[in-house]
Amino acid sequence: MKIISEISELRQQITTWRQQGLKIAFVPTMGNLHAGHISLITEAHRHADKVVASIFVNPMQFGVNEDIGNYPRTMESDQQKLVAANTDLLFTPTPAVIYPKGLDKQSYVEVPNVSDGYCGESRPGHFRGVSTVVCKLFNLVQPDVACFGLKDYQQVQVIQTMVEDLSMPIEIIPVATTREDNGLALSSRNGYLTEEELKIAPALAQNIQWLAQEIKTNNDFVGLAKQATNFINNAGMKTDYIHICHASTLQPASEDDKELVILAAAHCGKARLIDNLQVSL
């Protein structure tokens, strides 16, 4: 695996592969890798000749009350996992490489509507930071395909919308959420959970599963979401939101919608956990 941190060297390698007629897949990450990330690498190999991953803790997507300094950085073990998954190239830029003018003078990309609610409302500016850095990384790597985990369903919708709206020649491949046996979605933030909180956290996924069954016979979506909120709170978590939405637009679901997604976020101790489940009626 080649490890590159400078743009010029990255572009040189991408140009060489392009001249050889090779297809390139890309998996952008913020590091602290787990089995969910590696599933993205595995999927990327199915669609391309070369797989590029990036590790960059993006300061633009952290809010004023979110401590980027505490975000776990595990570069050595991350590299070992990527080597084991046969990753061809790892791009590890610094903030100075990605934002040479600083954040205040950096041009940005904003994706309206799908960025607005849910995590976009709870974390103002978050999706502006996500879409800007992904757009920039896409311009640098120039992949044919890029893989994103469906654990962050709203993020996938934001990226897909950006690619469509800006006419980027990139296929976005959503990859199913990797879970523990108890249903808990794998996340770097699970590392913040205490032993006792790890017993509570699966309640988020369990209540989404309950909702998915209920909405097949009951279209009181608002009432059901309130029930699920109470269940999650009574389990010892603090619900940020739980909504039943149209799967593509992320607008509140109507009784005529057939393709839905349940979006949920809750605080468990220091960790803010997100999860979702798609439902076809």
PDB file of C-alpha atoms in Angstrom:
ATOM      1  CA  MET A   1       0.000   0.000   0.000  1.00  0.00           C
ATOM      2  CA  LYS A   2       1.346   3.410  -0.963  1.00  0.00           C
ATOM      3  CA  ILE A   3       0.927   6.122   1.666  1.00  0.00           C
ATOM      4  CA  ILE A   4       0.792   9.642   0.243  1.00  0.00           C
ATOM      5  CA  SER A   5       0.179  12.921   2.030  1.00  0.00           C
ATOM      6  CA  GLU A   6       0.872  15.505  -0.693  1.00  0.00           C
ATOM      7  CA  ILE A   7      -1.491  16.475  -3.511  1.00  0.00           C
ATOM      8  CA  SER A   8       1.169  16.508  -6.256  1.00  0.00           C
ATOM      9  CA  GLU A   9       2.257  12.942  -5.506  1.00  0.00           C
ATOM     10  CA  LEU A  10      -1.356  11.761  -5.327  1.00  0.00           C
ATOM     11  CA  ARG A  11      -2.160  13.311  -8.709  1.00  0.00           C
ATOM     12  CA  GLN A  12       0.912  11.757 -10.248  1.00  0.00           C
ATOM     13  CA  GLN A  13      -0.153   8.274  -9.137  1.00  0.00           C
ATOM     14  CA  ILE A  14      -3.770   8.784 -10.256  1.00  0.00           C
ATOM     15  CA  THR A  15      -2.535   9.977 -13.673  1.00  0.00           C
ATOM     16  CA  THR A  16      -0.358   6.871 -14.036  1.00  0.00           C
ATOM     17  CA  TRP A  17      -3.303   4.581 -13.280  1.00  0.00           C
ATOM     18  CA  ARG A  18      -5.516   6.511 -15.683  1.00  0.00           C
ATOM     19  CA  GLN A  19      -2.950   6.143 -18.455  1.00  0.00           C
ATOM     20  CA  GLN A  20      -2.995   2.382 -17.813  1.00  0.00           C
ATOM     21  CA  GLY A  21      -6.779   2.363 -18.268  1.00  0.00           C
ATOM     22  CA  LEU A  22      -7.440   1.293 -14.673  1.00  0.00           C
ATOM     23  CA  LYS A  23     -10.721   1.909 -12.855  1.00  0.00           C
ATOM     24  CA  ILE A  24     -10.426   3.650  -9.476  1.00  0.00           C
ATOM     25  CA  ALA A  25     -12.622   3.302  -6.377  1.00  0.00           C
ATOM     26  CA  PHE A  26     -12.434   5.652  -3.389  1.00  0.00           C
ATOM     27  CA  VAL A  27     -13.316   5.286   0.302  1.00  0.00           C
ATOM     28  CA  PRO A  28     -12.974   8.543   2.298  1.00  0.00           C
ATOM     29  CA  THR A  29     -12.718   8.115   6.091  1.00  0.00           C
ATOM     30  CA  MET A  30     -11.759   9.990   9.242  1.00  0.00           C
ATOM     31  CA  GLY A  31      -9.768   7.026  10.537  1.00  0.00           C
ATOM     32  CA  ASN A  32     -10.299   5.037  13.743  1.00  0.00           C
ATOM     33  CA  LEU A  33     -11.286   2.244  11.400  1.00  0.00           C
ATOM     34  CA  HIS A  34     -13.538  -0.701  12.292  1.00  0.00           C
ATOM     35  CA  ALA A  35     -15.138  -3.589  10.408  1.00  0.00           C
ATOM     36  CA  GLY A  36     -17.697  -1.245   8.865  1.00  0.00           C
ATOM     37  CA  HIS A  37     -14.964   0.752   7.147  1.00  0.00           C
ATOM     38  CA  ILE A  38     -13.282  -2.412   5.928  1.00  0.00           C
ATOM     39  CA  SER A  39     -16.578  -3.549   4.400  1.00  0.00           C
ATOM     40  CA  LEU A  40     -16.407  -0.383   2.272  1.00  0.00           C
ATOM     41  CA  ILE A  41     -12.918  -1.340   1.088  1.00  0.00           C
ATOM     42  CA  THR A  42     -14.135  -4.867   0.294  1.00  0.00           C
ATOM     43  CA  GLU A  43     -17.048  -3.478  -1.709  1.00  0.00           C
ATOM     44  CA  ALA A  44     -14.761  -1.022  -3.503  1.00  0.00           C
ATOM     45  CA  HIS A  45     -12.615  -3.907  -4.754  1.00  0.00           C
ATOM     46  CA  ARG A  46     -15.691  -5.361  -6.463  1.00  0.00           C
ATOM     47  CA  HIS A  47     -16.055  -2.288  -8.654  1.00  0.00           C
ATOM     48  CA  ALA A  48     -12.526  -1.195  -9.557  1.00  0.00           C
ATOM     49  CA  ASP A  49      -8.936  -2.162 -10.318  1.00  0.00           C
ATOM     50  CA  LYS A  50      -7.426   0.154  -7.704  1.00  0.00           C
ATOM     51  CA  VAL A  51      -8.808   1.177  -4.309  1.00  0.00           C
ATOM     52  CA  VAL A  52      -7.848   4.483  -2.705  1.00  0.00           C
ATOM     53  CA  ALA A  53      -8.709   5.284   0.916  1.00  0.00           C
ATOM     54  CA  SER A  54      -8.201   8.553   2.734  1.00  0.00           C
ATOM     55  CA  ILE A  55      -7.844   9.337   6.418  1.00  0.00           C
ATOM     56  CA  PHE A  56      -8.530  12.974   7.239  1.00  0.00           C
ATOM     57  CA  VAL A  57     -10.168  14.297  10.397  1.00  0.00           C
ATOM     58  CA  ASN A  58     -12.017  17.161   8.759  1.00  0.00           C
ATOM     59  CA  PRO A  59     -12.144  20.278  10.962  1.00  0.00           C
ATOM     60  CA  MET A  60     -14.833  21.892   8.805  1.00  0.00           C
ATOM     61  CA  GLN A  61     -17.499  19.369   9.837  1.00  0.00           C
ATOM     62  CA  PHE A  62     -17.013  19.792  13.603  1.00  0.00           C
ATOM     63  CA  GLY A  63     -19.271  22.288  15.366  1.00  0.00           C
ATOM     64  CA  VAL A  64     -18.336  24.816  18.037  1.00  0.00           C
ATOM     65  CA  ASN A  65     -19.301  22.445  20.855  1.00  0.00           C
ATOM     66  CA  GLU A  66     -17.653  19.381  19.291  1.00  0.00           C
ATOM     67  CA  ASP A  67     -14.078  18.755  20.381  1.00  0.00           C
ATOM     68  CA  ILE A  68     -12.092  17.707  17.317  1.00  0.00           C
ATOM     69  CA  GLY A  69      -9.066  17.295  19.565  1.00  0.00           C
ATOM     70  CA  ASN A  70     -10.692  14.321  21.293  1.00  0.00           C
ATOM     71  CA  TYR A  71     -11.570  12.518  18.071  1.00  0.00           C
ATOM     72  CA  PRO A  72      -9.722   9.172  18.220  1.00  0.00           C
ATOM     73  CA  ARG A  73      -6.669   8.951  15.979  1.00  0.00           C
ATOM     74  CA  THR A  74      -5.324   5.442  15.424  1.00  0.00           C
ATOM     75  CA  MET A  75      -3.204   5.804  12.297  1.00  0.00           C
ATOM     76  CA  GLU A  76      -0.891   2.850  12.895  1.00  0.00           C
ATOM     77  CA  SER A  77      -3.652   0.285  13.427  1.00  0.00           C
ATOM     78  CA  ASP A  78      -5.704   1.895  10.634  1.00  0.00           C
ATOM     79  CA  GLN A  79      -2.844   1.360   8.202  1.00  0.00           C
ATOM     80  CA  GLN A  80      -2.518  -2.279   9.254  1.00  0.00           C
ATOM     81  CA  LYS A  81      -6.231  -2.874   8.618  1.00  0.00           C
ATOM     82  CA  LEU A  82      -6.077  -1.196   5.214  1.00  0.00           C
ATOM     83  CA  VAL A  83      -3.021  -3.249   4.204  1.00  0.00           C
ATOM     84  CA  ALA A  84      -4.834  -6.435   5.259  1.00  0.00           C
ATOM     85  CA  ALA A  85      -7.798  -5.364   3.088  1.00  0.00           C
ATOM     86  CA  ASN A  86      -5.468  -4.923   0.062  1.00  0.00           C
ATOM     87  CA  THR A  87      -5.923  -1.166  -0.205  1.00  0.00           C
ATOM     88  CA  ASP A  88      -3.716   0.191  -2.994  1.00  0.00           C
ATOM     89  CA  LEU A  89      -3.205   3.760  -1.799  1.00  0.00           C
ATOM     90  CA  LEU A  90      -3.828   5.685   1.421  1.00  0.00           C
ATOM     91  CA  PHE A  91      -4.060   9.483   1.239  1.00  0.00           C
ATOM     92  CA  THR A  92      -3.288  11.141   4.594  1.00  0.00           C
ATOM     93  CA  PRO A  93      -3.337  14.920   4.105  1.00  0.00           C
ATOM     94  CA  THR A  94      -3.034  17.472   6.905  1.00  0.00           C
ATOM     95  CA  PRO A  95      -5.531  20.337   7.335  1.00  0.00           C
ATOM     96  CA  ALA A  96      -2.903  22.661   5.835  1.00  0.00           C
ATOM     97  CA  VAL A  97      -2.878  20.549   2.659  1.00  0.00           C
ATOM     98  CA  ILE A  98      -6.680  20.477   2.334  1.00  0.00           C
ATOM     99  CA  TYR A  99      -7.345  24.033   3.554  1.00  0.00           C
ATOM    100  CA  PRO A 100      -4.169  26.031   2.780  1.00  0.00           C
ATOM    101  CA  LYS A 101      -5.973  29.372   3.229  1.00  0.00           C
ATOM    102  CA  GLY A 102      -7.559  28.280   6.512  1.00  0.00           C
ATOM    103  CA  LEU A 103     -11.214  27.494   7.090  1.00  0.00           C
ATOM    104  CA  ASP A 104     -12.329  31.139   7.136  1.00  0.00           C
ATOM    105  CA  LYS A 105     -11.231  31.775   3.533  1.00  0.00           C
ATOM    106  CA  GLN A 106     -12.078  28.356   2.089  1.00  0.00           C
ATOM    107  CA  SER A 107     -14.721  28.079  -0.638  1.00  0.00           C
ATOM    108  CA  TYR A 108     -17.429  25.646   0.375  1.00  0.00           C
ATOM    109  CA  VAL A 109     -20.115  23.411  -1.108  1.00  0.00           C
ATOM    110  CA  GLU A 110     -23.610  23.428   0.338  1.00  0.00           C
ATOM    111  CA  VAL A 111     -26.331  20.926  -0.585  1.00  0.00           C
ATOM    112  CA  PRO A 112     -29.781  22.365   0.200  1.00  0.00           C
ATOM    113  CA  ASN A 113     -32.845  20.508   1.462  1.00  0.00           C
ATOM    114  CA  VAL A 114     -31.367  17.076   2.229  1.00  0.00           C
ATOM    115  CA  SER A 115     -28.751  18.750   4.475  1.00  0.00           C
ATOM    116  CA  ASP A 116     -31.241  20.797   6.452  1.00  0.00           C
ATOM    117  CA  GLY A 117     -32.970  18.580   9.005  1.00  0.00           C
ATOM    118  CA  TYR A 118     -32.059  15.781  11.395  1.00  0.00           C
ATOM    119  CA  CYS A 119     -28.247  15.736  11.853  1.00  0.00           C
ATOM    120  CA  GLY A 120     -28.080  18.955   9.824  1.00  0.00           C
ATOM    121  CA  GLU A 121     -30.305  20.658  12.385  1.00  0.00           C
ATOM    122  CA  SER A 122     -28.596  19.105  15.400  1.00  0.00           C
ATOM    123  CA  ARG A 123     -25.106  19.869  14.052  1.00  0.00           C
ATOM    124  CA  PRO A 124     -25.251  23.221  12.191  1.00  0.00           C
ATOM    125  CA  GLY A 125     -22.627  23.454   9.463  1.00  0.00           C
ATOM    126  CA  HIS A 126     -21.812  19.744   9.657  1.00  0.00           C
ATOM    127  CA  PHE A 127     -22.972  18.797   6.173  1.00  0.00           C
ATOM    128  CA  ARG A 128     -21.402  21.902   4.648  1.00  0.00           C
ATOM    129  CA  GLY A 129     -18.115  20.575   5.997  1.00  0.00           C
ATOM    130  CA  VAL A 130     -18.831  17.060   4.742  1.00  0.00           C
ATOM    131  CA  SER A 131     -19.865  18.078   1.237  1.00  0.00           C
ATOM    132  CA  THR A 132     -16.943  20.508   0.890  1.00  0.00           C
ATOM    133  CA  VAL A 133     -14.259  18.026   1.901  1.00  0.00           C
ATOM    134  CA  VAL A 134     -15.778  15.179  -0.130  1.00  0.00           C
ATOM    135  CA  CYS A 135     -16.042  17.431  -3.180  1.00  0.00           C
ATOM    136  CA  LYS A 136     -12.394  18.404  -2.770  1.00  0.00           C
ATOM    137  CA  LEU A 137     -11.287  14.791  -2.258  1.00  0.00           C
ATOM    138  CA  PHE A 138     -13.277  13.754  -5.334  1.00  0.00           C
ATOM    139  CA  ASN A 139     -11.447  16.414  -7.352  1.00  0.00           C
ATOM    140  CA  LEU A 140      -8.101  15.094  -6.104  1.00  0.00           C
ATOM    141  CA  VAL A 141      -8.706  11.341  -6.435  1.00  0.00           C
ATOM    142  CA  GLN A 142     -11.032  11.523  -9.481  1.00  0.00           C
ATOM    143  CA  PRO A 143     -12.574   8.119  -8.750  1.00  0.00           C
ATOM    144  CA  ASP A 144     -14.964   6.228 -10.984  1.00  0.00           C
ATOM    145  CA  VAL A 145     -16.859   4.959  -7.929  1.00  0.00           C
ATOM    146  CA  ALA A 146     -16.943   5.883  -4.243  1.00  0.00           C
ATOM    147  CA  CYS A 147     -18.299   3.796  -1.365  1.00  0.00           C
ATOM    148  CA  PHE A 148     -20.157   5.254   1.630  1.00  0.00           C
ATOM    149  CA  GLY A 149     -21.710   3.472   4.598  1.00  0.00           C
ATOM    150  CA  LEU A 150     -25.476   3.599   4.970  1.00  0.00           C
ATOM    151  CA  LYS A 151     -25.127   3.989   8.746  1.00  0.00           C
ATOM    152  CA  ASP A 152     -25.101   7.715   8.006  1.00  0.00           C
ATOM    153  CA  TYR A 153     -28.062   7.627   5.632  1.00  0.00           C
ATOM    154  CA  GLN A 154     -28.460  11.396   5.456  1.00  0.00           C
ATOM    155  CA  GLN A 155     -24.790  11.804   4.556  1.00  0.00           C
ATOM    156  CA  VAL A 156     -25.188   9.342   1.670  1.00  0.00           C
ATOM    157  CA  GLN A 157     -28.174  11.338   0.389  1.00  0.00           C
ATOM    158  CA  VAL A 158     -26.186  14.581   0.652  1.00  0.00           C
ATOM    159  CA  ILE A 159     -23.252  13.121  -1.308  1.00  0.00           C
ATOM    160  CA  GLN A 160     -25.486  11.546  -3.962  1.00  0.00           C
ATOM    161  CA  THR A 161     -27.351  14.828  -4.423  1.00  0.00           C
ATOM    162  CA  MET A 162     -24.094  16.798  -4.680  1.00  0.00           C
ATOM    163  CA  VAL A 163     -22.724  14.422  -7.325  1.00  0.00           C
ATOM    164  CA  GLU A 164     -25.930  14.669  -9.358  1.00  0.00           C
ATOM    165  CA  ASP A 165     -26.268  18.452  -9.035  1.00  0.00           C
ATOM    166  CA  LEU A 166     -22.623  19.156  -9.915  1.00  0.00           C
ATOM    167  CA  SER A 167     -22.540  16.584 -12.758  1.00  0.00           C
ATOM    168  CA  MET A 168     -19.663  14.623 -11.285  1.00  0.00           C
ATOM    169  CA  PRO A 169     -18.882  11.433 -13.257  1.00  0.00           C
ATOM    170  CA  ILE A 170     -18.779   9.312 -10.095  1.00  0.00           C
ATOM    171  CA  GLU A 171     -21.009   6.405  -9.107  1.00  0.00           C
ATOM    172  CA  ILE A 172     -21.878   6.490  -5.403  1.00  0.00           C
ATOM    173  CA  ILE A 173     -22.217   2.997  -3.939  1.00  0.00           C
ATOM    174  CA  PRO A 174     -24.107   2.810  -0.611  1.00  0.00           C
ATOM    175  CA  VAL A 175     -22.934  -0.063   1.599  1.00  0.00           C
ATOM    176  CA  ALA A 176     -25.082  -1.748   4.243  1.00  0.00           C
ATOM    177  CA  THR A 177     -24.475  -0.959   7.920  1.00  0.00           C
ATOM    178  CA  THR A 178     -22.228  -3.377   9.801  1.00  0.00           C
ATOM    179  CA  ARG A 179     -23.676  -4.327  13.191  1.00  0.00           C
ATOM    180  CA  GLU A 180     -22.806  -6.123  16.385  1.00  0.00           C
ATOM    181  CA  ASP A 181     -24.747  -9.316  17.149  1.00  0.00           C
ATOM    182  CA  ASN A 182     -27.070  -7.266  19.390  1.00  0.00           C
ATOM    183  CA  GLY A 183     -27.917  -4.908  16.513  1.00  0.00           C
ATOM    184  CA  LEU A 184     -25.730  -1.958  17.567  1.00  0.00           C
ATOM    185  CA  ALA A 185     -24.378  -0.221  14.467  1.00  0.00           C
ATOM    186  CA  LEU A 186     -20.572  -0.136  14.401  1.00  0.00           C
ATOM    187  CA  SER A 187     -19.245   3.381  14.894  1.00  0.00           C
ATOM    188  CA  SER A 188     -16.020   5.041  15.917  1.00  0.00           C
ATOM    189  CA  ARG A 189     -18.094   6.780  18.601  1.00  0.00           C
ATOM    190  CA  ASN A 190     -18.896   3.446  20.246  1.00  0.00           C
ATOM    191  CA  GLY A 191     -15.441   3.738  21.779  1.00  0.00           C
ATOM    192  CA  TYR A 192     -16.822   6.474  24.044  1.00  0.00           C
ATOM    193  CA  LEU A 193     -19.354   4.066  25.607  1.00  0.00           C
ATOM    194  CA  THR A 194     -18.776   2.617  29.058  1.00  0.00           C
ATOM    195  CA  GLU A 195     -19.413  -1.062  29.764  1.00  0.00           C
ATOM    196  CA  GLU A 196     -22.853  -0.221  31.161  1.00  0.00           C
ATOM    197  CA  GLU A 197     -23.701   2.079  28.221  1.00  0.00           C
ATOM    198  CA  LEU A 198     -22.776  -0.685  25.775  1.00  0.00           C
ATOM    199  CA  LYS A 199     -25.658  -2.680  27.279  1.00  0.00           C
ATOM    200  CA  ILE A 200     -28.070   0.244  26.777  1.00  0.00           C
ATOM    201  CA  ALA A 201     -26.990   1.381  23.301  1.00  0.00           C
ATOM    202  CA  PRO A 202     -28.630  -1.477  21.315  1.00  0.00           C
ATOM    203  CA  ALA A 203     -32.029  -0.062  22.341  1.00  0.00           C
ATOM    204  CA  LEU A 204     -31.698   2.434  19.489  1.00  0.00           C
ATOM    205  CA  ALA A 205     -31.518  -0.273  16.809  1.00  0.00           C
ATOM    206  CA  GLN A 206     -34.115  -2.412  18.571  1.00  0.00           C
ATOM    207  CA  ASN A 207     -36.671   0.390  18.577  1.00  0.00           C
ATOM    208  CA  ILE A 208     -36.041   1.143  14.920  1.00  0.00           C
ATOM    209  CA  GLN A 209     -36.745  -2.521  14.180  1.00  0.00           C
ATOM    210  CA  TRP A 210     -39.962  -2.262  16.208  1.00  0.00           C
ATOM    211  CA  LEU A 211     -40.974   0.848  14.267  1.00  0.00           C
ATOM    212  CA  ALA A 212     -40.271  -0.876  10.947  1.00  0.00           C
ATOM    213  CA  GLN A 213     -42.784  -3.574  11.833  1.00  0.00           C
ATOM    214  CA  GLU A 214     -45.404  -1.171  13.179  1.00  0.00           C
ATOM    215  CA  ILE A 215     -45.492   1.153  10.169  1.00  0.00           C
ATOM    216  CA  LYS A 216     -46.454  -1.739   7.905  1.00  0.00           C
ATOM    217  CA  THR A 217     -49.903  -1.762   9.513  1.00  0.00           C
ATOM    218  CA  ASN A 218     -50.148   1.699  11.120  1.00  0.00           C
ATOM    219  CA  ASN A 219     -49.611   5.002   9.258  1.00  0.00           C
ATOM    220  CA  ASP A 220     -49.721   7.200  12.372  1.00  0.00           C
ATOM    221  CA  PHE A 221     -46.049   7.934  11.773  1.00  0.00           C
ATOM    222  CA  VAL A 222     -45.831  10.841  14.219  1.00  0.00           C
ATOM    223  CA  GLY A 223     -47.500   8.898  17.024  1.00  0.00           C
ATOM    224  CA  LEU A 224     -45.322   5.833  16.468  1.00  0.00           C
ATOM    225  CA  ALA A 225     -42.172   7.971  16.469  1.00  0.00           C
ATOM    226  CA  LYS A 226     -43.232   9.472  19.807  1.00  0.00           C
ATOM    227  CA  GLN A 227     -43.683   5.974  21.245  1.00  0.00           C
ATOM    228  CA  ALA A 228     -40.246   4.949  20.039  1.00  0.00           C
ATOM    229  CA  THR A 229     -38.784   8.132  21.533  1.00  0.00           C
ATOM    230  CA  ASN A 230     -40.258   7.222  24.918  1.00  0.00           C
ATOM    231  CA  PHE A 231     -38.932   3.665  24.668  1.00  0.00           C
ATOM    232  CA  ILE A 232     -35.409   4.890  23.878  1.00  0.00           C
ATOM    233  CA  ASN A 233     -35.465   7.475  26.674  1.00  0.00           C
ATOM    234  CA  ASN A 234     -36.783   4.920  29.163  1.00  0.00           C
ATOM    235  CA  ALA A 235     -33.903   2.615  28.235  1.00  0.00           C
ATOM    236  CA  GLY A 236     -31.501   5.221  29.609  1.00  0.00           C
ATOM    237  CA  MET A 237     -30.631   7.192  26.491  1.00  0.00           C
ATOM    238  CA  LYS A 238     -31.635  10.715  25.433  1.00  0.00           C
ATOM    239  CA  THR A 239     -33.292  10.842  22.024  1.00  0.00           C
ATOM    240  CA  ASP A 240     -32.080  13.600  19.710  1.00  0.00           C
ATOM    241  CA  TYR A 241     -34.624  12.748  17.021  1.00  0.00           C
ATOM    242  CA  ILE A 242     -36.501   9.859  15.491  1.00  0.00           C
ATOM    243  CA  HIS A 243     -38.415  10.448  12.260  1.00  0.00           C
ATOM    244  CA  ILE A 244     -40.099   8.394   9.553  1.00  0.00           C
ATOM    245  CA  CYS A 245     -39.248   9.935   6.193  1.00  0.00           C
ATOM    246  CA  HIS A 246     -39.516   9.529   2.451  1.00  0.00           C
ATOM    247  CA  ALA A 247     -36.443   7.494   1.532  1.00  0.00           C
ATOM    248  CA  SER A 248     -35.165   9.868  -1.180  1.00  0.00           C
ATOM    249  CA  THR A 249     -36.288  13.367  -0.227  1.00  0.00           C
ATOM    250  CA  LEU A 250     -36.027  12.837   3.562  1.00  0.00           C
ATOM    251  CA  GLN A 251     -39.239  14.818   3.930  1.00  0.00           C
ATOM    252  CA  PRO A 252     -41.724  13.590   6.575  1.00  0.00           C
ATOM    253  CA  ALA A 253     -43.431  10.488   5.237  1.00  0.00           C
ATOM    254  CA  SER A 254     -47.016  10.632   4.002  1.00  0.00           C
ATOM    255  CA  GLU A 255     -49.452   7.726   3.974  1.00  0.00           C
ATOM    256  CA  ASP A 256     -49.010   7.466   0.180  1.00  0.00           C
ATOM    257  CA  ASP A 257     -45.230   6.929   0.357  1.00  0.00           C
ATOM    258  CA  LYS A 258     -44.012   3.397  -0.272  1.00  0.00           C
ATOM    259  CA  GLU A 259     -40.245   3.770   0.177  1.00  0.00           C
ATOM    260  CA  LEU A 260     -39.452   5.004   3.689  1.00  0.00           C
ATOM    261  CA  VAL A 261     -36.489   5.394   5.969  1.00  0.00           C
ATOM    262  CA  ILE A 262     -36.496   5.648   9.760  1.00  0.00           C
ATOM    263  CA  LEU A 263     -33.819   8.104  10.900  1.00  0.00           C
ATOM    264  CA  ALA A 264     -32.749   8.209  14.543  1.00  0.00           C
ATOM    265  CA  ALA A 265     -30.109   9.760  16.768  1.00  0.00           C
ATOM    266  CA  ALA A 266     -29.684   9.516  20.528  1.00  0.00           C
ATOM    267  CA  HIS A 267     -27.140  10.388  23.189  1.00  0.00           C
ATOM    268  CA  CYS A 268     -25.793   7.543  25.284  1.00  0.00           C
ATOM    269  CA  GLY A 269     -23.410   8.984  27.837  1.00  0.00           C
ATOM    270  CA  LYS A 270     -20.775  11.005  25.938  1.00  0.00           C
ATOM    271  CA  ALA A 271     -21.575   9.344  22.609  1.00  0.00           C
ATOM    272  CA  ARG A 272     -24.098  10.599  20.077  1.00  0.00           C
ATOM    273  CA  LEU A 273     -25.259   7.524  18.166  1.00  0.00           C
ATOM    274  CA  ILE A 274     -27.099   7.510  14.831  1.00  0.00           C
ATOM    275  CA  ASP A 275     -28.934   4.705  13.078  1.00  0.00           C
ATOM    276  CA  ASN A 276     -31.531   4.150  10.372  1.00  0.00           C
ATOM    277  CA  LEU A 277     -33.548   1.498   8.609  1.00  0.00           C
ATOM    278  CA  GLN A 278     -35.140   1.515   5.165  1.00  0.00           C
ATOM    279  CA  VAL A 279     -38.653   0.123   4.856  1.00  0.00           C
ATOM    280  CA  SER A 280     -40.601  -0.760   1.705  1.00  0.00           C
ATOM    281  CA  LEU A 281     -44.369  -0.827   2.112  1.00  0.00           C
TER     282      LEU A 281
END
